[in-house]
Structure formats: structure tokens, C-alpha cells
mmCIF file of C-alpha atoms and ligand atoms in Angstrom:
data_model
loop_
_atom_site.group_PDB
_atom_site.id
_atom_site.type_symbol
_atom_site.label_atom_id
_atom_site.label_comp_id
_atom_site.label_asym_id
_atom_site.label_seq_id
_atom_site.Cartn_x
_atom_site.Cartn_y
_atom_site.Cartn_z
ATOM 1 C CA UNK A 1 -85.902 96.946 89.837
ATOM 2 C CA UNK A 2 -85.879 98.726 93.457
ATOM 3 C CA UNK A 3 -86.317 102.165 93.079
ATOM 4 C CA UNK A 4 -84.286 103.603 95.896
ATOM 5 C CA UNK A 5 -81.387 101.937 94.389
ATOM 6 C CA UNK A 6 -81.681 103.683 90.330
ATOM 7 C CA UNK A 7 -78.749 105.906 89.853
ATOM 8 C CA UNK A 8 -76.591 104.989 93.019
ATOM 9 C CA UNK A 9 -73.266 104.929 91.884
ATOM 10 C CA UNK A 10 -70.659 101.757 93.218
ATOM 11 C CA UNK A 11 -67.207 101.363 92.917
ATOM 12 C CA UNK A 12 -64.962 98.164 92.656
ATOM 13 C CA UNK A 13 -61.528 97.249 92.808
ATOM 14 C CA UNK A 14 -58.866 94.818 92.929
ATOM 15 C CA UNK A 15 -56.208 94.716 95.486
ATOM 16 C CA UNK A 16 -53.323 91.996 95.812
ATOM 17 C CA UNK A 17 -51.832 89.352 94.275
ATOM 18 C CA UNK A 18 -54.357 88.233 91.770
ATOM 19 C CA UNK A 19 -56.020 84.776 91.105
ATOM 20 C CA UNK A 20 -58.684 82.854 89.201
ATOM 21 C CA UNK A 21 -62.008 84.111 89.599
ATOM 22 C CA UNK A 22 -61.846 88.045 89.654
ATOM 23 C CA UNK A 23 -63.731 88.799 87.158
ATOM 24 C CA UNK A 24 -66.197 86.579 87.511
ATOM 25 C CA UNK A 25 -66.351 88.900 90.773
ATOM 26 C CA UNK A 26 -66.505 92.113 88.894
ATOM 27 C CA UNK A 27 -68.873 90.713 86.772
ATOM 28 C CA UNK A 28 -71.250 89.515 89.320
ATOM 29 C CA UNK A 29 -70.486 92.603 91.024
ATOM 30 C CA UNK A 30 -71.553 94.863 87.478
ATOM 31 C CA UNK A 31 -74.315 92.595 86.474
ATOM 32 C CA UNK A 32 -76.465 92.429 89.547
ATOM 33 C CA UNK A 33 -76.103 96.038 90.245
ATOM 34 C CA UNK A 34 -77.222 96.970 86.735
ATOM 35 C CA UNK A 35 -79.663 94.609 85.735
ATOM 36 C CA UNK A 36 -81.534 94.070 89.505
ATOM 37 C CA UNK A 37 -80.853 97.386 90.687
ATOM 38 C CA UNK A 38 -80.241 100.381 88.127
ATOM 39 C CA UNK A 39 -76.745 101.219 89.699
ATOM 40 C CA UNK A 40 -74.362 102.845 87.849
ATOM 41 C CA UNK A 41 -70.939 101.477 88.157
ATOM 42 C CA UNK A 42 -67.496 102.097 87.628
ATOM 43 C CA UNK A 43 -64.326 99.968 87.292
ATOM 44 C CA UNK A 44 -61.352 101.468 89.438
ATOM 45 C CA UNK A 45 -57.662 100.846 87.986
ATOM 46 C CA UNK A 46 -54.687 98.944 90.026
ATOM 47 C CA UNK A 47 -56.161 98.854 93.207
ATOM 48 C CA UNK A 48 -56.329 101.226 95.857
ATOM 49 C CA UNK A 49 -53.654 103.330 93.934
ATOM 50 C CA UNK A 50 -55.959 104.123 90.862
ATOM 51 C CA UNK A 51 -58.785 105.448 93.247
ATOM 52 C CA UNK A 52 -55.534 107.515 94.966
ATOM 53 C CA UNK A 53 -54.669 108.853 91.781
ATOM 54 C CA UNK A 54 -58.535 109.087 89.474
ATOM 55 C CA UNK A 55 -58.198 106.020 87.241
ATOM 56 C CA UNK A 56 -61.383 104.647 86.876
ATOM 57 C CA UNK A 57 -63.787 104.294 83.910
ATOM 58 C CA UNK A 58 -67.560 103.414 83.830
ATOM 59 C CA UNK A 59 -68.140 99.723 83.254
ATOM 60 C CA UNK A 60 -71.031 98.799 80.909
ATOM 61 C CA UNK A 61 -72.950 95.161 80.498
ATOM 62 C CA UNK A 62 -70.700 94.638 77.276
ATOM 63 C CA UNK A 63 -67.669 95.555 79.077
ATOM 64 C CA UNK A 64 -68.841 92.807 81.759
ATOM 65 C CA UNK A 65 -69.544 90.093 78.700
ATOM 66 C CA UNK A 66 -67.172 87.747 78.399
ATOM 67 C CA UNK A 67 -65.202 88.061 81.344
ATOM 68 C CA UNK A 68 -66.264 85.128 83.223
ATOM 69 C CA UNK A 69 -63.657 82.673 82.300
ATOM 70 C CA UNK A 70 -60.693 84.610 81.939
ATOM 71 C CA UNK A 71 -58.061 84.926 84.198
ATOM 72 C CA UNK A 72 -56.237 87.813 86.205
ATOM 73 C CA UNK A 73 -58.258 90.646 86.700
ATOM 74 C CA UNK A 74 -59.317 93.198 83.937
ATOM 75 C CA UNK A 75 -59.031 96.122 86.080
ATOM 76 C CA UNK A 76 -55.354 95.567 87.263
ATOM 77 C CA UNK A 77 -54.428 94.944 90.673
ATOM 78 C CA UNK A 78 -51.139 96.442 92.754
ATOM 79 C CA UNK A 79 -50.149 95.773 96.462
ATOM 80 C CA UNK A 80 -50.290 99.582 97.336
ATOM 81 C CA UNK A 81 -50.740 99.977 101.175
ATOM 82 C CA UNK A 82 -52.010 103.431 101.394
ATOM 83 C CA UNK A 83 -52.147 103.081 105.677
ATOM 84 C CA UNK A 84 -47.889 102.097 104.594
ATOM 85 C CA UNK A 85 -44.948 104.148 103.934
ATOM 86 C CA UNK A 86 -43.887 108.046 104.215
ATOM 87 C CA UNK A 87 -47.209 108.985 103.037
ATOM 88 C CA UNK A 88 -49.013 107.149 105.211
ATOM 89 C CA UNK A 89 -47.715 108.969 108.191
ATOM 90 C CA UNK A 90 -49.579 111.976 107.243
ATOM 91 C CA UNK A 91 -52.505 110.017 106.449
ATOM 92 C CA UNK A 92 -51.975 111.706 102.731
ATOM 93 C CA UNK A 93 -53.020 108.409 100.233
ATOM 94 C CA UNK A 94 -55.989 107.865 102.393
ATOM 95 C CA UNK A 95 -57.309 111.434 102.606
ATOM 96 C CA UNK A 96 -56.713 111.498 98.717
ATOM 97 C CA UNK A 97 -59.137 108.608 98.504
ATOM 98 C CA UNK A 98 -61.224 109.393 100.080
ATOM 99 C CA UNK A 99 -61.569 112.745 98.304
ATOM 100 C CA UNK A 100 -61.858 111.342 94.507
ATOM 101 C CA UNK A 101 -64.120 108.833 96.286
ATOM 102 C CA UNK A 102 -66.417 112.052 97.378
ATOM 103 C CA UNK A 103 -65.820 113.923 93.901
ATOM 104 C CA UNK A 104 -66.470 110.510 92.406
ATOM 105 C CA UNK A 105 -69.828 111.138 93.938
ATOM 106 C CA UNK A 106 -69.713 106.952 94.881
ATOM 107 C CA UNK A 107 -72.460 105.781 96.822
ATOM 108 C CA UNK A 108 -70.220 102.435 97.231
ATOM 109 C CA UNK A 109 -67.217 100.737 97.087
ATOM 110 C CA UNK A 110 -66.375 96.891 96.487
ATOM 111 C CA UNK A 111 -63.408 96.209 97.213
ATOM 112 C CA UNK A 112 -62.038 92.767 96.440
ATOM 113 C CA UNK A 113 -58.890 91.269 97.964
ATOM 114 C CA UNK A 114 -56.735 89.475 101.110
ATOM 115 C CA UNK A 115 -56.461 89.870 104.200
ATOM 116 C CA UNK A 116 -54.354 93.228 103.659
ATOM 117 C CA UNK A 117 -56.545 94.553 101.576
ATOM 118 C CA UNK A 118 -59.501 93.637 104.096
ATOM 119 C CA UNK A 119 -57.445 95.635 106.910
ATOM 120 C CA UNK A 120 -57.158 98.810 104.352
ATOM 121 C CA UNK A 121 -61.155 98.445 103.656
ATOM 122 C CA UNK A 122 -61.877 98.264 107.564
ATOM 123 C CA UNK A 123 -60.305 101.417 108.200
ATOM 124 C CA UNK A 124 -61.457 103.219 104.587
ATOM 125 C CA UNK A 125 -65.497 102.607 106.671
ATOM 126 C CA UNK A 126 -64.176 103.646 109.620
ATOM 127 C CA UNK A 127 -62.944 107.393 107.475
ATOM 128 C CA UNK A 128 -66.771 107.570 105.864
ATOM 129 C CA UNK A 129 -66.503 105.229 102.755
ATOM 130 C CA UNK A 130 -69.333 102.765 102.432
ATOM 131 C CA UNK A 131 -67.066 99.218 101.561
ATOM 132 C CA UNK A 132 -67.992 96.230 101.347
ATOM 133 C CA UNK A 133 -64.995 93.479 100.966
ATOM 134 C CA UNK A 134 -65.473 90.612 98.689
ATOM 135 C CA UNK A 135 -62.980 87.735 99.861
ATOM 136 C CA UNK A 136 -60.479 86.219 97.299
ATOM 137 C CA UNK A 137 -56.856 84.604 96.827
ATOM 138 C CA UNK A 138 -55.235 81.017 96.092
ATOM 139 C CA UNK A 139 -53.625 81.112 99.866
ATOM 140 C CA UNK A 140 -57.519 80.733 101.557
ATOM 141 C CA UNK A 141 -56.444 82.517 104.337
ATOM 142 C CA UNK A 142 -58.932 85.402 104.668
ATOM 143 C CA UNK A 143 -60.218 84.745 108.525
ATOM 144 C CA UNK A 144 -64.475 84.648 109.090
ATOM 145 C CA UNK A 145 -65.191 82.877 105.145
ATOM 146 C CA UNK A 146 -65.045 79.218 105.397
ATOM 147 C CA UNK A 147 -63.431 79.533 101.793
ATOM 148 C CA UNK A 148 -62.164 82.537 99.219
ATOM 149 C CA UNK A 149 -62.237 82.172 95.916
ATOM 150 C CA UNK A 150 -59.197 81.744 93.601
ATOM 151 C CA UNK A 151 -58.345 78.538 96.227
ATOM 152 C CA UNK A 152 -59.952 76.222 94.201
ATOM 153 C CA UNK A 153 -58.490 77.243 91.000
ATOM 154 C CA UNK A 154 -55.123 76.479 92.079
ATOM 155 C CA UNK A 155 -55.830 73.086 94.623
ATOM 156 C CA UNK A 156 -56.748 72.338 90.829
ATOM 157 C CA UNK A 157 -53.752 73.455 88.693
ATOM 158 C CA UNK A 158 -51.249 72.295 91.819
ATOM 159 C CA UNK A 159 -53.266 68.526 91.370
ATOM 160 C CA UNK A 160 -51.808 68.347 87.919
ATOM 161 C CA UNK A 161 -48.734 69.104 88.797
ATOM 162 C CA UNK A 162 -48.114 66.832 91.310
ATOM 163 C CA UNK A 163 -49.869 64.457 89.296
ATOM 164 C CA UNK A 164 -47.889 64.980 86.468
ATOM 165 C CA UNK A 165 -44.586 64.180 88.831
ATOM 166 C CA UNK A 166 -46.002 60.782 89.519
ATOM 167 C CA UNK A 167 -44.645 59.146 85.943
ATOM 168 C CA UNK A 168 -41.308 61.011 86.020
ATOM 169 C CA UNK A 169 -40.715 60.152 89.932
ATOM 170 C CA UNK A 170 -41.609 56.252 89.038
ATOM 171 C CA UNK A 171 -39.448 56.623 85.605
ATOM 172 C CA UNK A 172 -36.534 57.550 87.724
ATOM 173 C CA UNK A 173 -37.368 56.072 91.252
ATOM 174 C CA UNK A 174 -36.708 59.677 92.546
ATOM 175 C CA UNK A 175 -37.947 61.701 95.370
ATOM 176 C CA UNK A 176 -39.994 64.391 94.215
ATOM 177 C CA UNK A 177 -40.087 67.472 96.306
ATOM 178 C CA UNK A 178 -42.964 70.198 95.040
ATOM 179 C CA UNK A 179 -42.773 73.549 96.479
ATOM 180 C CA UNK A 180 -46.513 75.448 96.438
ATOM 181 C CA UNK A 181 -47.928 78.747 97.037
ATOM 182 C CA UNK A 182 -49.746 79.771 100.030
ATOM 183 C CA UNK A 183 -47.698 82.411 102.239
ATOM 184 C CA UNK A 184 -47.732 81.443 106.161
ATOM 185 C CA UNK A 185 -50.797 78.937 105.526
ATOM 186 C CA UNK A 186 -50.523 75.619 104.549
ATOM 187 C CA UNK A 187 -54.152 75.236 103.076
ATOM 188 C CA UNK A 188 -53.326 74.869 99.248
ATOM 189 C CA UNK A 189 -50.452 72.548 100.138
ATOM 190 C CA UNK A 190 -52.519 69.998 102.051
ATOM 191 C CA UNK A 191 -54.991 70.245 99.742
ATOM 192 C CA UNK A 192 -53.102 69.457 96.492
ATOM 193 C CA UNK A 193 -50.645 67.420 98.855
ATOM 194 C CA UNK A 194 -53.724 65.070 99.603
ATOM 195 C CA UNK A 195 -55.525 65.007 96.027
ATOM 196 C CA UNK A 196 -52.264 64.776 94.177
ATOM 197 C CA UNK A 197 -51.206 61.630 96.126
ATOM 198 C CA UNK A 198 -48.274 63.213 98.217
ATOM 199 C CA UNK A 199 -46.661 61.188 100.336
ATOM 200 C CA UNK A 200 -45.182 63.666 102.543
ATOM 201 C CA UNK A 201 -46.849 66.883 103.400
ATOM 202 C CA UNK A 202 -45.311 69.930 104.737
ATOM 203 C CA UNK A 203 -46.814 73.504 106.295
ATOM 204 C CA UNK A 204 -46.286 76.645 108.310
ATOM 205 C CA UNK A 205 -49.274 75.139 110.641
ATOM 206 C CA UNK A 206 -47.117 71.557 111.760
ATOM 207 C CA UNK A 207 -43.336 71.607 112.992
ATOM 208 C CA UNK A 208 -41.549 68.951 111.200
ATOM 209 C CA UNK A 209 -38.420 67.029 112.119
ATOM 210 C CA UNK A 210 -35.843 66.791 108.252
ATOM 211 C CA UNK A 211 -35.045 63.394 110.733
ATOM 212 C CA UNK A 212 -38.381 61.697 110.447
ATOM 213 C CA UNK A 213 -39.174 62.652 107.394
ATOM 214 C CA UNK A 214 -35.878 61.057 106.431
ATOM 215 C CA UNK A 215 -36.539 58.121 107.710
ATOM 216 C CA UNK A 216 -40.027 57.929 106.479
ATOM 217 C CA UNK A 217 -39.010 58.303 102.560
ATOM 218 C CA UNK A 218 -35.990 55.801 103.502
ATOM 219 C CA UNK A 219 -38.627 53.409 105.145
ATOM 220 C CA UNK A 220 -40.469 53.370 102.051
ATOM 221 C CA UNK A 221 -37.911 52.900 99.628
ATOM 222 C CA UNK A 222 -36.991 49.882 101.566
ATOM 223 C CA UNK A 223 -40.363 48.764 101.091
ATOM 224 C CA UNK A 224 -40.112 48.593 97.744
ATOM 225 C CA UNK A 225 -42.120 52.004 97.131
ATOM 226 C CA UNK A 226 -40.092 52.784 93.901
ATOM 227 C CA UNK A 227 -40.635 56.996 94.636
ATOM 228 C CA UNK A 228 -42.505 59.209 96.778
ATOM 229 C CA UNK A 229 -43.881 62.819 96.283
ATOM 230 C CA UNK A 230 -43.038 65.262 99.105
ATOM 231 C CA UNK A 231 -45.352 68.526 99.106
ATOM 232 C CA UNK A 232 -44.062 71.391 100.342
ATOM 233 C CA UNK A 233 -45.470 74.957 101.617
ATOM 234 C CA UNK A 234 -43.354 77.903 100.892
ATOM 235 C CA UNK A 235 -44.111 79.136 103.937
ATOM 236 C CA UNK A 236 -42.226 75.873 106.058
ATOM 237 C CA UNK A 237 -39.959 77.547 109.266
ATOM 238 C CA UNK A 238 -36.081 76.884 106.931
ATOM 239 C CA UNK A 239 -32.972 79.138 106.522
ATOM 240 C CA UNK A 240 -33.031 82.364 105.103
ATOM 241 C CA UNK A 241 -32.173 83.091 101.148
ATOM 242 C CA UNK A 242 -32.947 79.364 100.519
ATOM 243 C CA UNK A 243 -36.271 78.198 99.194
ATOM 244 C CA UNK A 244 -38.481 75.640 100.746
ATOM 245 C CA UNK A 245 -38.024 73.199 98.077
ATOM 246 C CA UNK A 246 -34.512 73.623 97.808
ATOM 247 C CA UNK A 247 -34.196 73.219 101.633
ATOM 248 C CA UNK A 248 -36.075 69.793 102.046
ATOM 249 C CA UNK A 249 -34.980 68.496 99.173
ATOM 250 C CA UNK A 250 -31.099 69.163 100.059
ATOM 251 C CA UNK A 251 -31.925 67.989 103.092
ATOM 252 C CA UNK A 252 -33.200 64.906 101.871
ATOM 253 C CA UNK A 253 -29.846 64.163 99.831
ATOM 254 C CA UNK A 254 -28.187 64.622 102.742
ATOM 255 C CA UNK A 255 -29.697 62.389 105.240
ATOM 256 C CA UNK A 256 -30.736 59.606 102.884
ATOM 257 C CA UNK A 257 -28.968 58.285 99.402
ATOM 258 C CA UNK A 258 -32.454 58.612 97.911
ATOM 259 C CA UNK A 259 -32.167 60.532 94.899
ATOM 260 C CA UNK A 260 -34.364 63.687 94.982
ATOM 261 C CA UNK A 261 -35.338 66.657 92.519
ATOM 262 C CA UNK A 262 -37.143 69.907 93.235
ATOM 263 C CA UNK A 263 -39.988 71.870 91.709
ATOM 264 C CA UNK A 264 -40.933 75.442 92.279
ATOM 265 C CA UNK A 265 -44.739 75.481 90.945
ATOM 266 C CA UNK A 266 -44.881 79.417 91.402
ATOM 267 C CA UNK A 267 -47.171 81.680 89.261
ATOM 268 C CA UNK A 268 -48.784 79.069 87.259
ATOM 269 C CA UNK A 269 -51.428 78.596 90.551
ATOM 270 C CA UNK A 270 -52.475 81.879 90.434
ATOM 271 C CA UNK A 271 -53.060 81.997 86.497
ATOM 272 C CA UNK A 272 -55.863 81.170 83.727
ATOM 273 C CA UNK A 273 -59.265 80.432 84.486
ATOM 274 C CA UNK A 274 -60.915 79.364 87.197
ATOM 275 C CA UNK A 275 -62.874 76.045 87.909
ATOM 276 C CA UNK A 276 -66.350 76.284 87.776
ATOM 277 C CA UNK A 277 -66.629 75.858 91.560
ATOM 278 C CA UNK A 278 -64.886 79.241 91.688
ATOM 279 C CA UNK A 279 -66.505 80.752 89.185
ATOM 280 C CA UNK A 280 -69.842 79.982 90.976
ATOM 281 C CA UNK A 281 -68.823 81.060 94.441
ATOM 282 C CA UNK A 282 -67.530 84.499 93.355
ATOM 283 C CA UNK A 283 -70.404 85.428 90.835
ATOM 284 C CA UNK A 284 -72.051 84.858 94.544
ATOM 285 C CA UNK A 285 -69.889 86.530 96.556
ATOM 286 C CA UNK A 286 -70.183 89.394 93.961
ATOM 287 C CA UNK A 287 -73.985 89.245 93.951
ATOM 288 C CA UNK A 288 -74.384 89.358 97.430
ATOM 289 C CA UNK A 289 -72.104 92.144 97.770
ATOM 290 C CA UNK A 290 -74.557 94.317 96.297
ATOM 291 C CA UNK A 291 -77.819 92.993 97.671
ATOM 292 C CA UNK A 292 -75.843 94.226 100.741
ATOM 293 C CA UNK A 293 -75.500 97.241 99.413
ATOM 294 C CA UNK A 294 -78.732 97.790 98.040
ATOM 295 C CA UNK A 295 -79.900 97.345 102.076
ATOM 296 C CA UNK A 296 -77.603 100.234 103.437
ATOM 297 C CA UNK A 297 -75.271 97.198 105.171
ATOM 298 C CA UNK A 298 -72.085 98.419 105.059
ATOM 299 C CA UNK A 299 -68.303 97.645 106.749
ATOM 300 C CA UNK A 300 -68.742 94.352 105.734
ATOM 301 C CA UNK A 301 -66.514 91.383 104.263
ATOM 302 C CA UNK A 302 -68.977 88.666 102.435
ATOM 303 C CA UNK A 303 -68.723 85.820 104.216
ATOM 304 C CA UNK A 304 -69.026 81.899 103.012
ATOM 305 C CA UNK A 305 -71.055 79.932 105.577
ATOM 306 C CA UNK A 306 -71.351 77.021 104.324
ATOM 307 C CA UNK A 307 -74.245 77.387 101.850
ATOM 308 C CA UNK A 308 -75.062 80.808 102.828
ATOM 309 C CA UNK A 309 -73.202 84.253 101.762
ATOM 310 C CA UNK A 310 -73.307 86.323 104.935
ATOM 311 C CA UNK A 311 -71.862 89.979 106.311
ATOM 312 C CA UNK A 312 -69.387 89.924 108.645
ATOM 313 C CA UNK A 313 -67.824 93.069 110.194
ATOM 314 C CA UNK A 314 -64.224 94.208 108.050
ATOM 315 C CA UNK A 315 -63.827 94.785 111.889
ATOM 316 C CA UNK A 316 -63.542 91.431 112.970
ATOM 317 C CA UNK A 317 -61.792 90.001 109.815
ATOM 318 C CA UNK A 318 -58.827 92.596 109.184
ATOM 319 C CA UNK A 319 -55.386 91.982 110.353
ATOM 320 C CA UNK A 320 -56.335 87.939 111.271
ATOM 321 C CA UNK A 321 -54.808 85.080 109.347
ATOM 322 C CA UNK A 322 -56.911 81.650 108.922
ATOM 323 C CA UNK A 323 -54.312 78.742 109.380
ATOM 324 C CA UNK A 324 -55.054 75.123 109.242
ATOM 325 C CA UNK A 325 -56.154 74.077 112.427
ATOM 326 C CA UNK A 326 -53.391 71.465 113.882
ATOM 327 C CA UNK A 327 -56.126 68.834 114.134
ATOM 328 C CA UNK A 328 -57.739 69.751 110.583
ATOM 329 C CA UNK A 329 -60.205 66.640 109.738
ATOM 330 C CA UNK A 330 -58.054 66.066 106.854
ATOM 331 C CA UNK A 331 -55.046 65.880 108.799
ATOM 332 C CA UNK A 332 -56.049 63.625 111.258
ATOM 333 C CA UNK A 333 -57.350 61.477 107.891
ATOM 334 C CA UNK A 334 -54.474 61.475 106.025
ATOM 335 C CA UNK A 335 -52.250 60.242 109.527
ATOM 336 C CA UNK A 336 -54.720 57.142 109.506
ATOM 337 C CA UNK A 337 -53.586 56.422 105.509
ATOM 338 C CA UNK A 338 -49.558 57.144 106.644
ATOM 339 C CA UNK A 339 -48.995 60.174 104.885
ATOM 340 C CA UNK A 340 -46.209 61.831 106.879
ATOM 341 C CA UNK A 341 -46.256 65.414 108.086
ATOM 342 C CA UNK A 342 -42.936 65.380 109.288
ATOM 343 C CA UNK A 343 -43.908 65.448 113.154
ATOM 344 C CA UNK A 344 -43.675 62.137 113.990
ATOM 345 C CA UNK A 345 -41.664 58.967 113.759
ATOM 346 C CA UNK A 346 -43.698 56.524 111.392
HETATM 347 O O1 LIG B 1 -51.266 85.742 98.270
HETATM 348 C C1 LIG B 1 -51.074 85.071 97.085
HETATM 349 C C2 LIG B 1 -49.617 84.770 96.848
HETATM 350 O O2 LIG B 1 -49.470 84.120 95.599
HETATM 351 C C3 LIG B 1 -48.931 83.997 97.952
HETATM 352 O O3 LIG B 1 -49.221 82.613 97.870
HETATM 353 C C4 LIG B 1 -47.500 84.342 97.696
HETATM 354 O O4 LIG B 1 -46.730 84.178 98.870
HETATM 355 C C5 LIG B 1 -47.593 85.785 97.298
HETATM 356 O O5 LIG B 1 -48.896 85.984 96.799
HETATM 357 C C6 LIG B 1 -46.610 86.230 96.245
HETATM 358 O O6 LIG B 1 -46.703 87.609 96.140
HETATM 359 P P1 LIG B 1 -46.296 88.498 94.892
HETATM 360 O O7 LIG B 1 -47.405 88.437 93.907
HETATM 361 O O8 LIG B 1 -46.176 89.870 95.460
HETATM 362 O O9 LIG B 1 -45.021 87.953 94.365
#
């Protein structure tokens, strides 16, 4: 055990939506630092607002038993801004935190979330606080981490869903339109588009034409293709107050006679336990968080590179999106086998 390290005292939180693989964060988090390092540390309550308001409670190696399979995160998690809002404008929330942080008498703070919640750590360091980010949600948008965790998880759980559409689209010789998770990026829903055998995929990242796709599901029904799967980012450019489902799959009706039926996925990608590809990456990203603390490097997100966990600056990362790349290798693959993106006559 180092010695410098015996008695320091880290925080950890959860900010954002939630998603598989949290607390197999928090544990790797609470493990390393107690077992490698003799830190003492303590579990903060519903994100940023529980170290705002003094909800925290010191987490023991029982309390971090068990934890690595289950879903959601045991400390809570809420989408409080605390840079957002009247508040804000006095800089009141942040000044609070960073009080009970002082009073706390934390050495550290992990704080694990999006890309909002990276922007709020960047400018906690830049006020005193010693963060270092951890990288996680199903939309695998963070920017600087080749990957988050949670995205796995639900490429997984969105798989079997469209999977599961396959039988009842043949059954019926319908068009099946799935609508999935992700926000403005399009990762989750070329990823389960592709593994779950879509047929048409749709994202923020590639503008679409309802008139090819159109004829592309009507050009397969002629060729005797008794159904086809259309996957769908909730993020697509459509009308307001509709969803994206809803929208393509209306739209389909419309322009076609192909029979077509829509299906929100929703919360279910974001819930139960995590593969074991996610649980290994974040009991990494959680273990290098606090080798990185242990060495004084702080103002950091933990960073996937391919095999490696690295630092890179909250600096760099906050307030940036990662979107599929237009030309994604998986893109330009799944043009070569015909799957449609909407962009093109084919
Ligand atoms: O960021 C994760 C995510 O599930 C997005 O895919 C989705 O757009 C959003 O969160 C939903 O947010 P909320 O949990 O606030 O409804």
C-alpha cells in the first residue's frame, strides 16, 4: 500500500441519465482506493445536488460487495446543472460545493457521467476541486474516449429487440420501424441497426430522403423480401411533438402500401445489468481513476485508447459531442451489403 496515499479522503458521484455499468464504476472506484491505497471514501447522493446539499455517506468494502452486476446506480443520479438556472447566476450551487467539498475535508472527487456532467467537472478544477471524470452513458457520445461504458449494455438489449421483431415482421410481412436511444448521435442505432439485421438505418449524423427510403422498402417487397426492419435514432431531423418512429413509420404508410408498425424501445436500454464487456471496461475506468489520483493528476476525464486507459484534460472534452463520422468504417460496410441509410437512391 503507498503510504502517501493512507487516509486521503475521495469522493464519487453520479451525474445523468443512468446506465449499465455504474456500479461496477463505484466499485472499482471504492475497491482500488481501499485495498491498493488506504483511501477513505465516501459515496455522494443524486449527483452534483447531494454534494450541494451534504448527502453523502462513507462507503465500506461490504457496501461495495455485490454491486457489480446490478443495474442503475446505488448512489442515485439527477440531471442538476449547478453552472444552470437562477442560482447559477450568482455562482451560489457551485460555491456551496465547493464549500461541503472543503468541510468534507475531500482530497478527491470522481465524478462519473456525460458530456454535461464532464463540462460541470471541468469548471468544478478550474474553482480548486481535484476531479477526475470517469466516462459513461448508452448514447457513446462523450468526445476524447474511443468508447463509454453503459454503450455496450444497450447495443446488447437493443439486438434483442430488433431481433425479436424479425418473427413478428415475417409473421405479418410488415415493416418494422424501431425507434432507439441515443440523443443527437446515432452510435447505438447503427450499432444495433447493423447486429440486429436492420435493413434501413437512420441517424442525426446522415440526412435522409422519406423518398428513397420509400422506394428502397418498396424495391424489396417487390423482390419478394416478405418484411424489412427500419432502425431509427430518436435524434433523426422530423417535425416537432412527433416521435421519430412515429414520423418514419407514417411516412412510410404514406408513400408506400407496405404495411408498417412502430416501436419505441425507450428505458429498457438503459436498464439491468451490464454485459461483461462493460463491466470490465468500467471496473477499469474506475481503477485508473484512482491510480490517477494516487499520482496528484488531476482535471482529467479517463480516456479509452484502445487498450490503454489514459488522462485527458476535462478541458478538452467538455462541451464537445462525438458523432459518427459520415464515412464511419461501418457505414461505408454496411452500403457495400445494401443496407439503406436513407441518402441515396438504391
Ligand atoms: O443520455 C442518455 C439518454 O438515455 C439519451 O439517450 C436520451 O435522449 C436521454 O438520456 C433521456 O433523458 P432522460 O433520462 O432525462 O429522460
Amino acid at each position: 500500500m503507498a503510504k502517501d496515499t493512507k487516509g486521503m479522503k475521495i469522493g464519487i458521484l453520479t451525474a445523468g441519465g443512468d446506465c449499465p455499468g455504474i456500479n461496477a464504476a463505484i466499485r472499482g472506484v471504492g475497491k482500488t482506493a481501499i485495498y491498493e491505497y488506504g483511501m477513505n471514501v465516501f459515496g455522494i447522493s443524486s449527483g452534483f445536488r447531494g454534494l450541494a446539499e451534504n448527502l453523502y455517506s462513507e462507503l465500506d468494502e461490504g457496501q461495495l460487495s455485490g454491486i457489480l452486476t446490478l443495474g442503475g446506480t446505488i448512489l442515485g443520479t439527477s440531471r442538476d446543472k449547478p453552472y444552470k438556472g437562477d442560482a447559477a447566476a450568482e455562482n451560489k450551487i457551485p460555491k456551496q460545493i465547493k464549500k461541503n467539498y472543503l468541510d468534507l475535508g475531500l482530497d478527491a472527487l470522481v465524478v462519473i457521467g456525460g458530456n454535461g456532467t464532464m463540462k460541470t467537472a471541468s469548471r468544478l478544477f478550474d474553482e480548486g476541486l481535484n476531479v477526475v471524470g470517469i466516462p459513461k452513458t448508452i448514447d457513446n457520445d462523450v468526445w476524447g474516449t474511443d468508447v463509454s461504458f453503459g454503450f455496450d449494455s444497450a447495443v446488447w438489449i437493443a439486438t434483442e429487440a430488433i431481433d425479436r421483431l424479425h418473427s413478428t415482421a415475417n409473421s405479418h410481412k410488415r415493416i418494422m420501424v424501431i425507434e432507439l436511444m441515443g440523443h443527437k448521435a446515432g452510435w447505438l442505432t447503427l450499432y444495433a441497426g447493423v447486429a440486429g439485421g436492420g435493413d434501413v438505418i437512420l441517424i442525426p449524423e446522415i440526412d435522409f430522403d422519406m423518398e428513397y427510403v420509400a422506394k428502397y422498402l418498396e424495391k424489396r417487397s417487390r423482390n419478394l423480401k416478405p418484411y424489412s426492419i427500419v432502425a431509427v435514432a430518436e435524434g433523426i431531423k422530423k417535425p416537432k411533438g412527433i416521435s421519430a418512429a412515429t414520423y418514419v413509420s407514417q411516412a412510410i404508410r404514406d408513400m408506400t402500401k407496405l404495411e408498417t408498425r412502430e416501436t419505441i424501445l425507450g428505458y429498457i436500454q438503459r436498464g439491468g445489468t451490464p454485459t461483461p464487456i462493460d463491466r470490465v471496461i468500467a471496473t477499469q475506468f474506475g481503477a485508473k481513476a484512482v491510480e490517477l489520483i494516487a499520482e496528484g493528476t488531476f482535471g482529467v476525464m479517463v480516456s479509452k485508447n484502445g487498450e490503454r486507459f489514459v488522462p485527458m484534460p476535462l478541458s478538452e472534452v467538455g462541451g464537445k459531442v462525438k458523432l459518427v463520422p459520415g464515412d464511419h468504417s461501418l457505414i461505408r460496410k454496411s452500403r457495400k451489403m445494401g443496407i439503406s441509410f436513407g441518402d441515396r437512391k438504391m
